[in-house]
Amino acid sequence: MRMSTYFLPTLKETPSEAQIVSHRLMLRAGMIRQTSAGIYAWLPLGWKVLQKVAQIVREEQDRAGAQELLMPTIQSAELWKQSGRYDAYGKEMLRITDRHDREMLFGPTNEEMITDIVKTFVKSYKDLPKNLYHIQWKFRDEVRPRFGVMRGREFLMKDNYSFDLDAEGARLSYRRMFLAYLRTFARMGIKAIPMRADTGPIGGDLSHEFIILAETGESQVFCDKKWLELDVLADNPDANGDLKDFFAKYTSVYAATEEMHDAANCPVPAEQLETARGIEVGHIFYFGTKYSAPMGAVVTGPDGQPVTVEMGSYGIGVSRVVAALIEASHDDAGIIWPDQVAPFKVALINLKADDEACRSTCDDLYAKLNAAGVEVIYDDRNERPGAKFADMDLIGIPWQLTVGPRGLKAGTVELKRRATGEKLELSLEEALAKVTA
Ligand code: ATP
Ligand code: MG
């Protein structure tokens, strides 16, 4: 992508309405634009990151055996009356009336709709288990939308729903999602700690919130410092196994939100306890027959008798994760994207756009990087070098490859690593080899 044509409306001033760093940086980096309170347009750079985050979520869902589908945003109130949640959900639900005076709503979540779909087609124990997910926009009319996409009203969520014949199967589905969540966040380069949670309005008997530690988090959390060393990707448990040992290992290390933490009875000694703020990026529930019973999701069991299916639901705030990643990784100059979710891998900077040698070298590097499948943003604008460096630092591209007239005479270019600031003088070939590796 050439900067001269890219739609990247970066801001020099700090927007006064933004209270937390991720919101400020997302606005300054031209990633989002607020269109109404708590509702945002995702501009090209933001959209690219959102898709990368969604893709990692998708790959880990697929790996765990969940299947992707897509349900609509607009739902019929009828289904919510069946489950009893239509009145219970309150003002967070955006209620809509269509031209035939039918009651509709913009979905805040999808338990009812997926239960209705599954019960229509799944009639026998032989059709179970099933685990279905989608990545879709939700609307919740939050009392206080704030912090940009961190707590929006319209936001992107991955939500999935498991259906099992019995409690044992449902607990296995839960453990598989527990692993999938740990892997998902680890792959994005962040540590999300599962904390035993209240089941709240969704109801049920087993639930974990996945929380990223960050100063601007909305909740107070407590965890054993051992959490900072656990590495689920290195552990790499067999996702098809029963995962009991894995689950026991990862739930035995203490971690709790304020609501669940009891200072007087905390099993972790004070010097071993980390007290921090946290951002909830995911939430998983096992709730048994809470929806399947009232909605009649029943299959024929192996003995010919009807069985009400056991369900769980699992959410990741995909759009919130983008902001949480920035909270976890930035400096005074801007965002520092982890490689796995960076909108571009390489920032190619031409220091002197009107110099013939610089231009042809950059055009050539740009072509080679594109041919090698490396995502590159090429600053080919006629701008001051300082402004170019500041923009690339702001948008957080992991590698900056700078071409200037002085280096070129000596046959070198400069390669900077955004995260560490480390700079290397390399030949063109060496620089190419390093960023295409
Ligand atoms: P919260 O306590 O933050 O309101 P929740 O318990 O209502 O979250 P869930 O219903 O479990 O959230 O939704 C799954 C995930 O969706 C959450 O873990 C969070 O990451 C994300 N999420 C929920 N509400 C919002 C919102 N208003 N804006 C952005 N993301 C959200
Ligand atoms: Mg909420």
Short mmCIF file of C-alpha atoms and ligand atoms in Angstrom, two decimals:
data_model
loop_
_atom_site.label_atom_id
_atom_site.label_comp_id
_atom_site.label_asym_id
_atom_site.label_seq_id
_atom_site.Cartn_x
_atom_site.Cartn_y
_atom_site.Cartn_z
CA MET A 1 0.00 0.00 0.00
CA ARG A 2 1.31 3.43 -0.99
CA MET A 3 0.80 6.12 1.66
CA SER A 4 0.28 8.72 -1.09
CA THR A 5 -3.04 7.06 -1.97
CA TYR A 6 -3.97 5.28 1.29
CA PHE A 7 -6.96 6.55 3.27
CA LEU A 8 -5.14 7.04 6.56
CA PRO A 9 -6.44 10.16 8.33
CA THR A 10 -3.87 10.42 11.16
CA LEU A 11 -4.21 13.25 13.69
CA LYS A 12 -1.37 15.31 15.13
CA GLU A 13 -3.30 16.70 18.08
CA THR A 14 -4.47 14.53 20.94
CA PRO A 15 -8.26 14.25 20.73
CA SER A 16 -9.67 15.75 23.92
CA GLU A 17 -12.66 13.39 24.17
CA ALA A 18 -10.49 10.31 24.62
CA GLN A 19 -9.70 9.35 28.21
CA ILE A 20 -7.59 6.22 27.74
CA VAL A 21 -4.51 5.63 25.65
CA SER A 22 -5.98 3.04 23.29
CA HIS A 23 -8.87 5.33 22.39
CA ARG A 24 -6.48 8.27 21.82
CA LEU A 25 -4.15 6.19 19.68
CA MET A 26 -6.92 4.58 17.63
CA LEU A 27 -8.23 8.05 16.77
CA ARG A 28 -4.77 9.49 16.14
CA ALA A 29 -3.73 6.52 14.00
CA GLY A 30 -6.81 6.94 11.80
CA MET A 31 -8.22 3.53 12.73
CA ILE A 32 -11.74 4.51 13.76
CA ARG A 33 -14.25 7.32 13.49
CA GLN A 34 -17.13 7.73 15.91
CA THR A 35 -20.44 8.05 14.07
CA SER A 36 -22.81 8.11 17.11
CA ALA A 37 -22.26 7.60 20.83
CA GLY A 38 -20.59 4.18 21.22
CA ILE A 39 -20.80 3.44 17.49
CA TYR A 40 -17.74 3.49 15.25
CA ALA A 41 -16.77 3.21 11.62
CA TRP A 42 -13.62 1.13 11.17
CA LEU A 43 -11.34 2.94 8.73
CA PRO A 44 -8.97 0.91 6.51
CA LEU A 45 -6.10 0.57 9.03
CA GLY A 46 -8.43 -0.32 11.91
CA TRP A 47 -10.42 -2.72 9.77
CA LYS A 48 -7.23 -4.55 8.79
CA VAL A 49 -6.30 -5.13 12.45
CA LEU A 50 -9.87 -6.12 13.33
CA GLN A 51 -9.78 -8.75 10.60
CA LYS A 52 -6.43 -10.12 11.77
CA VAL A 53 -7.75 -10.48 15.30
CA ALA A 54 -10.92 -12.14 13.98
CA GLN A 55 -8.86 -14.53 11.86
CA ILE A 56 -6.84 -15.79 14.84
CA VAL A 57 -10.08 -16.26 16.77
CA ARG A 58 -11.52 -18.16 13.79
CA GLU A 59 -8.49 -20.44 13.39
CA GLU A 60 -8.57 -21.44 17.05
CA GLN A 61 -12.32 -22.06 16.96
CA ASP A 62 -11.89 -24.28 13.91
CA ARG A 63 -8.99 -26.08 15.53
CA ALA A 64 -11.14 -26.81 18.59
CA GLY A 65 -13.81 -28.37 16.38
CA ALA A 66 -16.31 -25.50 16.31
CA GLN A 67 -18.03 -24.77 12.98
CA GLU A 68 -18.61 -21.28 11.61
CA LEU A 69 -22.00 -20.04 10.47
CA LEU A 70 -23.57 -16.59 10.33
CA MET A 71 -26.74 -15.55 12.10
CA PRO A 72 -28.46 -12.20 11.46
CA THR A 73 -28.12 -9.11 13.64
CA ILE A 74 -31.89 -8.53 13.71
CA GLN A 75 -33.88 -11.05 15.70
CA SER A 76 -37.55 -11.70 16.42
CA ALA A 77 -38.75 -10.87 19.95
CA GLU A 78 -40.74 -14.11 19.85
CA LEU A 79 -37.70 -16.28 20.61
CA TRP A 80 -36.73 -14.14 23.58
CA LYS A 81 -40.23 -14.46 24.99
CA GLN A 82 -39.83 -18.25 24.86
CA SER A 83 -36.67 -18.14 26.96
CA GLY A 84 -38.09 -15.53 29.31
CA ARG A 85 -35.31 -13.04 28.64
CA TYR A 86 -37.31 -10.51 26.62
CA ASP A 87 -38.37 -8.61 29.72
CA ALA A 88 -35.35 -9.58 31.83
CA TYR A 89 -32.82 -8.01 29.43
CA GLY A 90 -34.05 -4.47 30.09
CA LYS A 91 -32.89 -1.27 28.45
CA GLU A 92 -29.63 -2.68 27.09
CA MET A 93 -31.69 -4.31 24.36
CA LEU A 94 -32.47 -2.19 21.31
CA ARG A 95 -36.08 -2.97 20.46
CA ILE A 96 -37.37 -2.34 16.96
CA THR A 97 -40.84 -2.45 15.44
CA ASP A 98 -41.13 -3.35 11.75
CA ARG A 99 -43.77 -2.00 9.30
CA HIS A 100 -46.15 -4.84 10.23
CA ASP A 101 -45.86 -3.88 13.88
CA ARG A 102 -43.86 -7.00 14.64
CA GLU A 103 -41.50 -6.76 17.58
CA MET A 104 -37.90 -7.19 16.55
CA LEU A 105 -34.58 -6.45 18.25
CA PHE A 106 -30.92 -5.93 17.41
CA GLY A 107 -29.23 -8.99 18.94
CA PRO A 108 -27.13 -8.41 22.07
CA THR A 109 -26.24 -12.15 22.03
CA ASN A 110 -27.57 -15.30 20.32
CA GLU A 111 -28.44 -18.08 22.77
CA GLU A 112 -32.12 -18.07 21.79
CA MET A 113 -31.57 -17.97 18.05
CA ILE A 114 -28.99 -20.76 17.94
CA THR A 115 -31.09 -22.93 20.27
CA ASP A 116 -34.01 -22.50 17.91
CA ILE A 117 -31.89 -23.43 14.88
CA VAL A 118 -30.34 -26.46 16.52
CA LYS A 119 -33.58 -27.81 17.93
CA THR A 120 -35.13 -27.68 14.47
CA PHE A 121 -32.52 -29.97 12.92
CA VAL A 122 -30.88 -31.94 15.71
CA LYS A 123 -33.24 -34.71 16.75
CA SER A 124 -31.07 -37.60 17.87
CA TYR A 125 -28.17 -38.16 20.25
CA LYS A 126 -26.28 -39.29 17.14
CA ASP A 127 -26.26 -35.68 15.90
CA LEU A 128 -24.41 -34.51 19.04
CA PRO A 129 -22.11 -32.97 20.07
CA LYS A 130 -22.27 -29.74 18.05
CA ASN A 131 -20.39 -26.51 18.56
CA LEU A 132 -21.33 -23.56 16.34
CA TYR A 133 -19.89 -20.06 16.19
CA HIS A 134 -20.17 -16.81 14.35
CA ILE A 135 -18.37 -13.48 14.32
CA GLN A 136 -21.08 -10.86 14.16
CA TRP A 137 -21.98 -7.34 15.27
CA LYS A 138 -23.90 -7.02 18.50
CA PHE A 139 -25.80 -4.07 19.90
CA ARG A 140 -26.13 -3.31 23.60
CA ASP A 141 -27.48 0.05 24.62
CA GLU A 142 -24.86 0.46 27.37
CA VAL A 143 -25.71 3.08 30.02
CA ARG A 144 -22.25 4.58 29.70
CA PRO A 145 -20.52 3.76 26.42
CA ARG A 146 -16.92 4.92 26.86
CA PHE A 147 -13.26 4.37 26.11
CA GLY A 148 -13.88 4.10 22.37
CA VAL A 149 -14.42 0.55 21.11
CA MET A 150 -13.55 -0.80 24.56
CA ARG A 151 -17.13 -0.30 25.69
CA GLY A 152 -19.13 0.50 22.62
CA ARG A 153 -22.80 0.06 21.90
CA GLU A 154 -22.26 -1.71 18.56
CA PHE A 155 -19.34 -4.12 18.78
CA LEU A 156 -17.97 -7.22 17.09
CA MET A 157 -18.17 -10.46 19.02
CA LYS A 158 -17.25 -14.06 18.37
CA ASP A 159 -19.87 -16.11 20.10
CA ASN A 160 -20.29 -19.84 20.07
CA TYR A 161 -22.63 -22.34 21.55
CA SER A 162 -22.04 -25.97 22.46
CA PHE A 163 -24.70 -28.69 22.52
CA ASP A 164 -24.07 -31.98 24.27
CA LEU A 165 -26.06 -35.00 25.32
CA ASP A 166 -25.03 -34.90 28.95
CA ALA A 167 -23.18 -32.89 31.58
CA GLU A 168 -19.95 -34.83 31.09
CA GLY A 169 -19.93 -33.99 27.37
CA ALA A 170 -20.76 -30.35 28.11
CA ARG A 171 -17.87 -30.07 30.56
CA LEU A 172 -15.52 -31.47 27.92
CA SER A 173 -16.80 -28.85 25.45
CA TYR A 174 -16.14 -26.23 28.11
CA ARG A 175 -12.56 -27.41 28.68
CA ARG A 176 -11.90 -27.39 24.92
CA MET A 177 -13.05 -23.78 24.72
CA PHE A 178 -11.01 -22.92 27.80
CA LEU A 179 -7.93 -24.18 25.95
CA ALA A 180 -8.97 -22.50 22.68
CA TYR A 181 -9.30 -19.15 24.49
CA LEU A 182 -5.90 -19.42 26.15
CA ARG A 183 -4.36 -20.28 22.78
CA THR A 184 -6.23 -17.50 20.95
CA PHE A 185 -4.91 -14.74 23.18
CA ALA A 186 -1.41 -16.23 23.45
CA ARG A 187 -1.20 -16.25 19.66
CA MET A 188 -2.00 -12.53 19.63
CA GLY A 189 0.97 -11.96 21.90
CA ILE A 190 -1.04 -11.15 25.02
CA LYS A 191 -1.70 -12.97 28.28
CA ALA A 192 -5.37 -13.34 29.12
CA ILE A 193 -5.90 -14.90 32.54
CA PRO A 194 -9.03 -17.00 33.12
CA MET A 195 -10.76 -15.98 36.33
CA ARG A 196 -13.60 -17.82 37.96
CA ALA A 197 -16.64 -15.61 37.45
CA ASP A 198 -20.21 -15.10 38.47
CA THR A 199 -22.59 -16.45 35.85
CA GLY A 200 -24.76 -13.31 35.99
CA PRO A 201 -27.84 -12.89 33.76
CA ILE A 202 -26.81 -15.78 31.47
CA GLY A 203 -27.14 -18.10 34.46
CA GLY A 204 -25.58 -21.51 35.05
CA ASP A 205 -22.94 -23.14 37.15
CA LEU A 206 -19.47 -22.76 35.62
CA SER A 207 -17.93 -19.63 34.14
CA HIS A 208 -14.58 -17.97 33.52
CA GLU A 209 -13.75 -14.45 32.41
CA PHE A 210 -10.53 -14.02 30.42
CA ILE A 211 -8.79 -10.90 31.60
CA ILE A 212 -5.82 -8.92 30.32
CA LEU A 213 -3.88 -6.98 32.93
CA ALA A 214 -3.77 -3.26 32.06
CA GLU A 215 -3.78 -0.08 34.13
CA THR A 216 -6.92 1.26 32.46
CA GLY A 217 -8.96 -1.91 32.99
CA GLU A 218 -12.47 -1.53 34.37
CA SER A 219 -12.16 -4.26 36.99
CA GLN A 220 -9.90 -4.90 39.94
CA VAL A 221 -8.32 -8.36 39.78
CA PHE A 222 -6.03 -10.55 41.87
CA CYS A 223 -3.79 -13.36 40.70
CA ASP A 224 -0.89 -15.54 41.69
CA LYS A 225 2.34 -14.20 40.13
CA LYS A 226 2.86 -17.72 38.74
CA TRP A 227 0.39 -16.74 36.02
CA LEU A 228 2.96 -14.46 34.47
CA GLU A 229 5.16 -17.50 33.72
CA LEU A 230 2.59 -20.00 32.43
CA ASP A 231 2.90 -20.53 28.67
CA VAL A 232 0.04 -22.39 27.06
CA LEU A 233 1.63 -22.49 23.60
CA ALA A 234 4.71 -24.21 25.03
CA ASP A 235 2.46 -26.60 26.98
CA ASN A 236 0.59 -27.42 23.77
CA PRO A 237 -1.87 -29.98 25.20
CA ASP A 238 -3.69 -32.35 22.84
CA ALA A 239 -6.91 -30.52 21.98
CA ASN A 240 -8.63 -33.85 21.27
CA GLY A 241 -7.77 -35.30 24.67
CA ASP A 242 -10.06 -35.02 27.70
CA LEU A 243 -8.01 -32.00 28.93
CA LYS A 244 -8.78 -32.77 32.59
CA ASP A 245 -5.14 -32.46 33.69
CA PHE A 246 -4.67 -29.33 31.65
CA PHE A 247 -7.83 -27.73 33.06
CA ALA A 248 -6.81 -28.70 36.60
CA LYS A 249 -3.36 -27.18 36.10
CA TYR A 250 -4.64 -23.89 34.71
CA THR A 251 -7.51 -23.48 37.19
CA SER A 252 -5.43 -24.34 40.26
CA VAL A 253 -3.27 -21.22 39.92
CA TYR A 254 -5.18 -18.52 41.76
CA ALA A 255 -6.89 -15.73 39.80
CA ALA A 256 -10.07 -13.88 40.75
CA THR A 257 -12.04 -10.75 39.99
CA GLU A 258 -12.99 -8.39 42.82
CA GLU A 259 -16.47 -9.95 43.13
CA MET A 260 -15.02 -13.42 43.67
CA HIS A 261 -11.90 -12.48 45.66
CA ASP A 262 -12.02 -12.91 49.43
CA ALA A 263 -8.94 -11.26 50.93
CA ALA A 264 -9.38 -12.98 54.29
CA ASN A 265 -9.37 -16.46 52.75
CA CYS A 266 -7.01 -15.94 49.82
CA PRO A 267 -4.78 -19.03 49.37
CA VAL A 268 -1.89 -16.99 47.94
CA PRO A 269 0.59 -15.28 50.31
CA ALA A 270 0.64 -11.48 49.97
CA GLU A 271 4.12 -11.29 48.39
CA GLN A 272 3.05 -13.80 45.73
CA LEU A 273 -0.21 -11.99 44.91
CA GLU A 274 -0.46 -9.61 41.97
CA THR A 275 -3.11 -6.92 42.39
CA ALA A 276 -3.96 -5.19 39.15
CA ARG A 277 -6.59 -3.71 36.88
CA GLY A 278 -7.98 -5.91 34.13
CA ILE A 279 -9.87 -5.80 30.83
CA GLU A 280 -12.36 -8.58 30.13
CA VAL A 281 -11.74 -9.86 26.59
CA GLY A 282 -13.64 -13.14 26.80
CA HIS A 283 -16.22 -14.95 28.88
CA ILE A 284 -17.27 -18.60 28.84
CA PHE A 285 -20.27 -20.28 30.46
CA TYR A 286 -21.62 -23.74 31.02
CA PHE A 287 -25.29 -23.31 31.86
CA GLY A 288 -26.85 -26.75 31.32
CA THR A 289 -30.49 -26.62 30.24
CA LYS A 290 -31.25 -22.97 31.00
CA TYR A 291 -32.31 -22.30 27.37
CA SER A 292 -32.81 -25.82 26.02
CA ALA A 293 -35.48 -26.63 28.62
CA PRO A 294 -37.83 -23.64 28.10
CA MET A 295 -37.25 -23.69 24.33
CA GLY A 296 -37.69 -27.45 23.98
CA ALA A 297 -34.28 -28.44 22.56
CA VAL A 298 -34.74 -32.15 23.08
CA VAL A 299 -33.18 -35.15 21.32
CA THR A 300 -33.91 -38.85 21.43
CA GLY A 301 -31.32 -40.53 23.65
CA PRO A 302 -29.66 -43.94 23.05
CA ASP A 303 -32.46 -45.63 25.05
CA GLY A 304 -35.20 -43.98 23.01
CA GLN A 305 -36.10 -41.54 25.79
CA PRO A 306 -36.14 -37.74 25.27
CA VAL A 307 -33.11 -35.84 26.60
CA THR A 308 -32.89 -32.07 27.01
CA VAL A 309 -29.52 -30.97 25.59
CA GLU A 310 -26.79 -29.44 27.74
CA MET A 311 -25.45 -26.11 26.52
CA GLY A 312 -22.60 -23.68 27.00
CA SER A 313 -21.87 -20.30 25.44
CA TYR A 314 -18.55 -18.60 24.82
CA GLY A 315 -17.81 -15.00 23.83
CA ILE A 316 -14.80 -12.98 22.72
CA GLY A 317 -15.05 -9.21 22.32
CA VAL A 318 -13.19 -9.08 19.00
CA SER A 319 -13.40 -5.28 18.64
CA ARG A 320 -12.57 -4.76 22.32
CA VAL A 321 -9.46 -6.95 21.85
CA VAL A 322 -8.07 -4.43 19.34
CA ALA A 323 -8.17 -1.71 22.01
CA ALA A 324 -6.90 -4.08 24.71
CA LEU A 325 -3.89 -4.98 22.54
CA ILE A 326 -3.00 -1.29 22.36
CA GLU A 327 -3.43 -0.83 26.12
CA ALA A 328 -0.99 -3.71 26.57
CA SER A 329 1.51 -2.57 23.93
CA HIS A 330 2.33 1.08 23.22
CA ASP A 331 4.80 3.82 24.14
CA ASP A 332 4.84 7.63 24.04
CA ALA A 333 5.28 7.62 20.25
CA GLY A 334 2.32 5.36 19.52
CA ILE A 335 1.12 1.80 19.04
CA ILE A 336 3.48 -1.20 19.05
CA TRP A 337 1.60 -3.99 17.24
CA PRO A 338 2.54 -7.56 18.06
CA ASP A 339 3.66 -9.09 14.72
CA GLN A 340 0.69 -11.49 14.59
CA VAL A 341 -1.94 -8.74 14.38
CA ALA A 342 0.01 -5.86 12.81
CA PRO A 343 -1.86 -4.24 9.90
CA PHE A 344 1.38 -4.29 7.89
CA LYS A 345 4.60 -6.10 8.68
CA VAL A 346 6.97 -3.58 7.09
CA ALA A 347 6.95 0.20 6.79
CA LEU A 348 9.08 1.21 3.81
CA ILE A 349 10.17 4.83 4.19
CA ASN A 350 11.60 6.84 1.33
CA LEU A 351 13.45 9.73 3.00
CA LYS A 352 13.77 11.76 -0.20
CA ALA A 353 10.84 11.17 -2.54
CA ASP A 354 12.21 13.52 -5.20
CA ASP A 355 15.59 11.75 -5.40
CA GLU A 356 15.74 9.44 -8.42
CA ALA A 357 17.99 6.78 -6.81
CA CYS A 358 15.90 6.66 -3.62
CA ARG A 359 12.68 6.41 -5.60
CA SER A 360 13.79 3.61 -7.88
CA THR A 361 15.34 1.64 -4.99
CA CYS A 362 12.15 1.97 -2.94
CA ASP A 363 9.89 1.06 -5.87
CA ASP A 364 12.03 -2.01 -6.42
CA LEU A 365 11.97 -3.01 -2.72
CA TYR A 366 8.22 -2.45 -2.67
CA ALA A 367 7.73 -4.75 -5.66
CA LYS A 368 9.96 -7.43 -4.16
CA LEU A 369 8.26 -7.34 -0.77
CA ASN A 370 4.82 -7.55 -2.38
CA ALA A 371 5.99 -10.45 -4.56
CA ALA A 372 7.24 -12.24 -1.44
CA GLY A 373 3.79 -11.83 0.15
CA VAL A 374 5.03 -9.41 2.83
CA GLU A 375 2.43 -6.81 3.78
CA VAL A 376 4.09 -3.46 3.32
CA ILE A 377 3.06 0.15 3.67
CA TYR A 378 5.25 2.40 1.54
CA ASP A 379 5.70 6.05 2.48
CA ASP A 380 6.29 7.54 -0.97
CA ARG A 381 5.01 11.00 -0.02
CA ASN A 382 6.91 14.23 -0.40
CA GLU A 383 7.06 14.94 3.34
CA ARG A 384 9.68 15.80 5.95
CA PRO A 385 11.54 12.72 7.28
CA GLY A 386 10.47 13.62 10.84
CA ALA A 387 6.80 13.51 9.90
CA LYS A 388 7.28 10.15 8.18
CA PHE A 389 9.01 8.56 11.16
CA ALA A 390 6.37 9.96 13.53
CA ASP A 391 3.52 8.49 11.45
CA MET A 392 5.12 5.05 11.27
CA ASP A 393 5.85 5.06 15.01
CA LEU A 394 2.26 6.13 15.64
CA ILE A 395 0.67 3.35 13.56
CA GLY A 396 3.05 0.84 15.11
CA ILE A 397 4.38 -1.19 12.17
CA PRO A 398 6.84 -3.83 13.54
CA TRP A 399 9.69 -3.16 11.04
CA GLN A 400 10.70 0.20 9.57
CA LEU A 401 12.91 0.00 6.49
CA THR A 402 14.35 3.41 5.67
CA VAL A 403 16.01 4.36 2.41
CA GLY A 404 17.95 7.65 2.19
CA PRO A 405 20.46 9.18 -0.23
CA ARG A 406 23.42 8.96 2.17
CA GLY A 407 22.96 5.26 2.97
CA LEU A 408 22.34 4.40 -0.65
CA LYS A 409 25.75 5.81 -1.66
CA ALA A 410 27.30 3.38 0.85
CA GLY A 411 24.96 0.61 -0.34
CA THR A 412 22.99 0.43 2.90
CA VAL A 413 19.48 0.93 4.27
CA GLU A 414 18.35 1.21 7.88
CA LEU A 415 16.14 -1.37 9.52
CA LYS A 416 14.45 -0.44 12.80
CA ARG A 417 12.49 -2.69 15.10
CA ARG A 418 9.54 -0.68 16.43
CA ALA A 419 9.24 -2.58 19.71
CA THR A 420 12.85 -2.11 20.86
CA GLY A 421 14.01 0.86 18.83
CA GLU A 422 17.02 -1.21 17.77
CA LYS A 423 18.49 -0.02 14.43
CA LEU A 424 20.66 -1.95 11.97
CA GLU A 425 22.61 -0.73 8.93
CA LEU A 426 22.18 -3.48 6.34
CA SER A 427 22.72 -4.06 2.66
CA LEU A 428 19.53 -4.17 0.59
CA GLU A 429 19.77 -7.95 0.33
CA GLU A 430 20.30 -8.43 4.05
CA ALA A 431 17.39 -6.16 4.90
CA LEU A 432 15.09 -7.97 2.47
CA ALA A 433 16.13 -11.36 3.81
CA LYS A 434 15.49 -10.26 7.39
CA VAL A 435 11.96 -8.94 6.83
CA THR A 436 10.87 -11.74 4.50
CA ALA A 437 12.15 -14.46 6.91
P1 ATP B 1 -18.91 -6.53 30.46
O1 ATP B 1 -18.89 -7.03 31.89
O2 ATP B 1 -17.61 -5.92 30.03
O3 ATP B 1 -20.12 -5.71 30.17
P2 ATP B 1 -20.30 -8.87 29.57
O4 ATP B 1 -20.19 -9.79 30.73
O5 ATP B 1 -21.55 -8.12 29.38
O6 ATP B 1 -19.04 -7.84 29.57
P3 ATP B 1 -20.47 -10.99 27.59
O7 ATP B 1 -21.94 -10.91 27.46
O8 ATP B 1 -19.89 -12.18 28.22
O9 ATP B 1 -19.91 -9.64 28.25
O10 ATP B 1 -19.84 -10.78 26.12
C1 ATP B 1 -18.64 -11.42 25.68
C2 ATP B 1 -17.53 -10.43 25.45
O11 ATP B 1 -17.93 -9.35 24.63
C3 ATP B 1 -16.99 -9.77 26.70
O12 ATP B 1 -16.06 -10.60 27.36
C4 ATP B 1 -16.34 -8.51 26.16
O13 ATP B 1 -15.02 -8.81 25.72
C5 ATP B 1 -17.19 -8.19 24.95
N1 ATP B 1 -18.11 -7.07 25.25
C6 ATP B 1 -19.20 -7.08 26.05
N2 ATP B 1 -19.79 -5.87 26.07
C7 ATP B 1 -19.06 -5.07 25.24
C8 ATP B 1 -19.17 -3.71 24.83
N3 ATP B 1 -20.17 -2.93 25.27
N4 ATP B 1 -18.24 -3.22 23.98
C9 ATP B 1 -17.24 -4.01 23.51
N5 ATP B 1 -17.09 -5.30 23.85
C10 ATP B 1 -17.99 -5.83 24.71
MG MG B 2 -22.09 -6.14 29.76
#
